[in-house]
Amino acid sequence: MRFVIVGAGRVGMRTARVLREESHEVVIVDPDVTKVERLADAGFEVIAGDGSDETTLLDLELDDIDGVAALSGDLTVNFIACMVGKRHECRTVLRVDNDDHEYMIGKYAGDVDEVIYPERLGAIAAKNALVGGSVKAVADIAHNLQLVELTITPGSPMRGYSLSELELPADSRVLAFGKDGDRLQLPDADASLEVGDRVVAIADFGVLREVEQIIVGESGRALAQGGA
């Protein structure tokens, strides 16, 4: 697949490297000539230009591009790049750095396929690293939904039961399950829940605490909060 990345900052370059490692073709657009020259020397396909300039983007033959990731630190540039990309039926990803723009993005960027908040993702990773324990936030899916990985503890109310016997509140679902030491897989209704097994669930924030109590138990939650 072939992708355009607008912005050669940390987020853009990490994304470009991952895509290239997976054998995708990547074109990077950035206005910093010095940075462009350095990336070209490193073997990247890179264009010196304004990612919000229609002519610059059209010169990349967007009709043959699978996706546009607008990952610069400038929301206006990112928004325009996504609008141009969407016009040419590209999948679009919009970077937003400020949570204060969430309402505006929700109202005016409905055509964008994905909106990412790098600072929010970084905060989730930092929280998991600091807190540890049996409850790990994976991602905020929306302002009211969170994806979490929960580990069965010795004090879990569901220890010894099967996944089919796991009854979660409304507004929550089990998405994946993994035995201790094994990779995550799609849920198997007959799988037993033992210490160290992991359950990945999506839940509304209103029922998240209840989901944690059911799967992890109070002792595991206390550990996840650093013994608080």
Short mmCIF file of C-alpha atoms in Angstrom, two decimals:
data_model
loop_
_atom_site.label_atom_id
_atom_site.label_comp_id
_atom_site.label_asym_id
_atom_site.label_seq_id
_atom_site.Cartn_x
_atom_site.Cartn_y
_atom_site.Cartn_z
CA MET A 1 0.00 0.00 0.00
CA ARG A 2 1.08 3.59 -0.58
CA PHE A 3 0.62 6.35 2.00
CA VAL A 4 1.26 10.08 2.35
CA ILE A 5 2.39 11.43 5.71
CA VAL A 6 2.11 15.15 6.29
CA GLY A 7 4.60 16.29 8.91
CA ALA A 8 8.06 14.88 9.62
CA GLY A 9 8.02 15.39 13.37
CA ARG A 10 8.30 12.62 15.93
CA VAL A 11 4.82 11.22 15.36
CA GLY A 12 5.08 11.40 11.58
CA MET A 13 8.53 9.82 11.42
CA ARG A 14 7.69 6.98 13.79
CA THR A 15 4.64 6.22 11.71
CA ALA A 16 6.71 6.35 8.51
CA ARG A 17 9.30 3.96 9.91
CA VAL A 18 6.67 1.45 11.03
CA LEU A 19 4.95 1.55 7.64
CA ARG A 20 8.24 1.15 5.81
CA GLU A 21 9.24 -1.78 8.03
CA GLU A 22 5.99 -3.44 6.97
CA SER A 23 6.96 -2.95 3.29
CA HIS A 24 4.48 -0.17 2.55
CA GLU A 25 5.44 2.78 0.34
CA VAL A 26 5.56 6.10 2.16
CA VAL A 27 5.85 9.67 0.90
CA ILE A 28 6.55 12.33 3.54
CA VAL A 29 5.61 16.00 3.06
CA ASP A 30 7.28 18.65 5.22
CA PRO A 31 8.17 22.34 4.67
CA ASP A 32 11.55 22.17 6.45
CA VAL A 33 14.12 21.89 3.63
CA THR A 34 16.94 20.88 5.97
CA LYS A 35 14.85 18.10 7.45
CA VAL A 36 13.75 17.00 4.00
CA GLU A 37 17.35 16.72 2.81
CA ARG A 38 18.32 14.69 5.88
CA LEU A 39 15.41 12.28 5.41
CA ALA A 40 16.18 11.90 1.71
CA ASP A 41 19.76 10.95 2.61
CA ALA A 42 18.29 8.34 4.98
CA GLY A 43 16.40 6.75 2.10
CA PHE A 44 12.93 8.18 2.62
CA GLU A 45 10.79 9.47 -0.24
CA VAL A 46 10.17 13.01 0.91
CA ILE A 47 8.79 16.22 -0.60
CA ALA A 48 9.58 19.75 0.55
CA GLY A 49 6.23 21.50 0.66
CA ASP A 50 3.19 22.68 2.56
CA GLY A 51 0.92 19.79 3.46
CA SER A 52 -2.09 22.10 3.30
CA ASP A 53 -1.30 23.22 -0.24
CA GLU A 54 -3.63 21.52 -2.70
CA THR A 55 -1.14 21.64 -5.58
CA THR A 56 1.55 19.96 -3.47
CA LEU A 57 -0.80 17.15 -2.57
CA LEU A 58 -2.23 16.73 -6.06
CA ASP A 59 1.28 16.38 -7.44
CA LEU A 60 1.52 13.17 -5.39
CA GLU A 61 -1.23 11.61 -7.54
CA LEU A 62 -3.66 11.10 -4.68
CA ASP A 63 -5.91 8.88 -6.78
CA ASP A 64 -3.20 6.21 -6.42
CA ILE A 65 -2.69 6.80 -2.69
CA ASP A 66 -4.35 4.51 -0.13
CA GLY A 67 -4.22 6.86 2.82
CA VAL A 68 -3.21 10.32 4.04
CA ALA A 69 -1.97 10.68 7.62
CA ALA A 70 -1.91 14.36 8.59
CA LEU A 71 0.45 14.22 11.57
CA SER A 72 2.02 17.68 11.73
CA GLY A 73 1.76 19.86 14.82
CA ASP A 74 -0.51 22.31 12.98
CA LEU A 75 -4.21 21.46 13.19
CA THR A 76 -5.11 23.68 10.22
CA VAL A 77 -2.56 21.95 7.98
CA ASN A 78 -3.76 18.55 9.15
CA PHE A 79 -7.42 19.36 8.61
CA ILE A 80 -6.92 20.68 5.07
CA ALA A 81 -4.69 17.74 4.11
CA CYS A 82 -7.39 15.33 5.26
CA MET A 83 -10.11 17.16 3.35
CA VAL A 84 -8.07 17.07 0.14
CA GLY A 85 -7.22 13.41 0.69
CA LYS A 86 -10.85 12.51 1.36
CA ARG A 87 -11.89 14.21 -1.87
CA HIS A 88 -9.69 11.68 -3.65
CA GLU A 89 -11.09 8.73 -1.70
CA CYS A 90 -8.01 8.24 0.49
CA ARG A 91 -8.34 6.93 4.02
CA THR A 92 -7.55 9.85 6.33
CA VAL A 93 -6.01 10.17 9.78
CA LEU A 94 -6.05 13.51 11.59
CA ARG A 95 -3.68 14.40 14.43
CA VAL A 96 -5.03 16.68 17.15
CA ASP A 97 -2.78 17.84 19.98
CA ASN A 98 -5.22 19.85 22.07
CA ASP A 99 -8.19 18.21 23.80
CA ASP A 100 -9.90 21.61 23.72
CA HIS A 101 -10.47 21.07 19.99
CA GLU A 102 -12.37 17.79 20.52
CA TYR A 103 -15.82 19.37 20.24
CA MET A 104 -14.89 21.26 17.08
CA ILE A 105 -13.32 18.18 15.50
CA GLY A 106 -16.37 16.10 16.30
CA LYS A 107 -18.61 18.71 14.71
CA TYR A 108 -16.64 19.58 11.57
CA ALA A 109 -14.37 16.62 10.83
CA GLY A 110 -17.02 13.95 10.46
CA ASP A 111 -15.59 12.81 7.13
CA VAL A 112 -12.17 12.02 8.61
CA ASP A 113 -11.72 8.29 9.12
CA GLU A 114 -9.64 8.45 12.31
CA VAL A 115 -8.69 11.18 14.78
CA ILE A 116 -5.69 10.55 17.04
CA TYR A 117 -4.52 12.42 20.13
CA PRO A 118 -0.78 11.60 20.61
CA GLU A 119 -0.59 13.33 23.99
CA ARG A 120 -3.55 11.30 25.24
CA LEU A 121 -1.94 8.06 24.05
CA GLY A 122 1.30 9.06 25.73
CA ALA A 123 -0.54 9.79 28.96
CA ILE A 124 -2.14 6.32 28.89
CA ALA A 125 1.26 4.68 28.42
CA ALA A 126 2.79 6.75 31.22
CA LYS A 127 -0.08 5.92 33.57
CA ASN A 128 0.28 2.19 32.90
CA ALA A 129 4.03 2.35 33.47
CA LEU A 130 3.64 4.25 36.74
CA VAL A 131 0.70 2.35 38.20
CA GLY A 132 1.37 -1.19 37.02
CA GLY A 133 -0.92 -3.82 38.51
CA SER A 134 -3.74 -5.80 36.94
CA VAL A 135 -5.64 -3.02 35.17
CA LYS A 136 -4.11 -1.44 32.07
CA ALA A 137 -5.79 1.19 29.91
CA VAL A 138 -5.13 0.44 26.26
CA ALA A 139 -6.86 3.35 24.53
CA ASP A 140 -9.64 5.89 24.80
CA ILE A 141 -11.96 4.88 21.96
CA ALA A 142 -14.15 7.92 22.50
CA HIS A 143 -14.73 10.42 25.29
CA ASN A 144 -16.99 7.85 27.00
CA LEU A 145 -15.38 4.53 25.98
CA GLN A 146 -12.13 2.92 27.08
CA LEU A 147 -10.34 -0.23 25.99
CA VAL A 148 -8.74 -2.02 28.95
CA GLU A 149 -6.67 -5.13 29.57
CA LEU A 150 -7.56 -6.85 32.84
CA THR A 151 -5.58 -9.64 34.50
CA ILE A 152 -7.20 -12.35 36.62
CA THR A 153 -5.89 -12.14 40.19
CA PRO A 154 -6.06 -14.64 43.07
CA GLY A 155 -8.91 -12.54 44.46
CA SER A 156 -10.89 -12.30 41.23
CA PRO A 157 -14.58 -13.18 41.67
CA MET A 158 -14.46 -14.94 38.27
CA ARG A 159 -11.41 -17.11 39.00
CA GLY A 160 -12.19 -20.70 37.98
CA TYR A 161 -15.24 -19.75 35.93
CA SER A 162 -15.46 -19.87 32.14
CA LEU A 163 -15.80 -16.92 29.79
CA SER A 164 -19.38 -18.01 29.04
CA GLU A 165 -20.18 -17.49 32.72
CA LEU A 166 -18.71 -13.98 32.76
CA GLU A 167 -21.63 -11.56 33.02
CA LEU A 168 -20.61 -7.95 32.44
CA PRO A 169 -22.87 -4.92 32.81
CA ALA A 170 -24.55 -3.31 29.83
CA ASP A 171 -22.31 -0.99 27.81
CA SER A 172 -19.33 -3.36 28.08
CA ARG A 173 -18.02 -6.24 25.98
CA VAL A 174 -15.18 -8.77 26.01
CA LEU A 175 -13.11 -8.42 22.83
CA ALA A 176 -10.13 -10.73 23.40
CA PHE A 177 -8.74 -13.30 25.82
CA GLY A 178 -5.30 -14.75 26.48
CA LYS A 179 -4.09 -17.49 28.81
CA ASP A 180 -1.17 -16.58 31.05
CA GLY A 181 1.94 -16.45 28.85
CA ASP A 182 0.03 -16.87 25.56
CA ARG A 183 -0.95 -14.29 22.99
CA LEU A 184 -4.37 -12.70 22.95
CA GLN A 185 -7.02 -14.36 20.79
CA LEU A 186 -10.71 -14.03 20.08
CA PRO A 187 -12.76 -15.05 23.12
CA ASP A 188 -13.43 -18.78 23.59
CA ALA A 189 -16.62 -19.26 25.59
CA ASP A 190 -15.28 -22.50 27.12
CA ALA A 191 -11.95 -21.00 28.28
CA SER A 192 -11.49 -21.01 32.04
CA LEU A 193 -10.38 -17.88 33.85
CA GLU A 194 -7.24 -18.59 35.88
CA VAL A 195 -4.69 -16.40 37.64
CA GLY A 196 -2.58 -14.49 35.12
CA ASP A 197 -5.07 -14.83 32.25
CA ARG A 198 -5.89 -11.58 30.46
CA VAL A 199 -9.24 -10.23 29.32
CA VAL A 200 -9.48 -7.28 26.94
CA ALA A 201 -12.76 -5.42 27.26
CA ILE A 202 -14.35 -2.25 25.99
CA ALA A 203 -16.53 -0.37 28.45
CA ASP A 204 -18.32 2.88 28.98
CA PHE A 205 -16.62 4.94 31.69
CA GLY A 206 -19.83 4.73 33.69
CA VAL A 207 -19.48 0.95 34.14
CA LEU A 208 -15.69 0.61 33.89
CA ARG A 209 -15.21 0.38 37.66
CA GLU A 210 -17.83 -2.40 37.87
CA VAL A 211 -16.14 -4.32 35.05
CA GLU A 212 -12.81 -4.09 36.87
CA GLN A 213 -14.37 -5.36 40.11
CA ILE A 214 -15.94 -8.35 38.36
CA ILE A 215 -12.83 -9.45 36.46
CA VAL A 216 -9.96 -8.31 38.67
CA GLY A 217 -11.47 -8.01 42.12
CA GLU A 218 -10.83 -5.41 44.79
CA SER A 219 -7.30 -6.59 45.68
CA GLY A 220 -6.17 -6.34 42.07
CA ARG A 221 -7.69 -2.87 41.74
CA ALA A 222 -5.87 -1.74 44.88
CA LEU A 223 -2.60 -3.00 43.41
CA ALA A 224 -3.33 -1.19 40.14
CA GLN A 225 -3.74 2.02 42.10
CA GLY A 226 -0.44 1.57 43.87
CA GLY A 227 -2.01 0.27 47.07
CA ALA A 228 -4.21 3.32 47.52
#
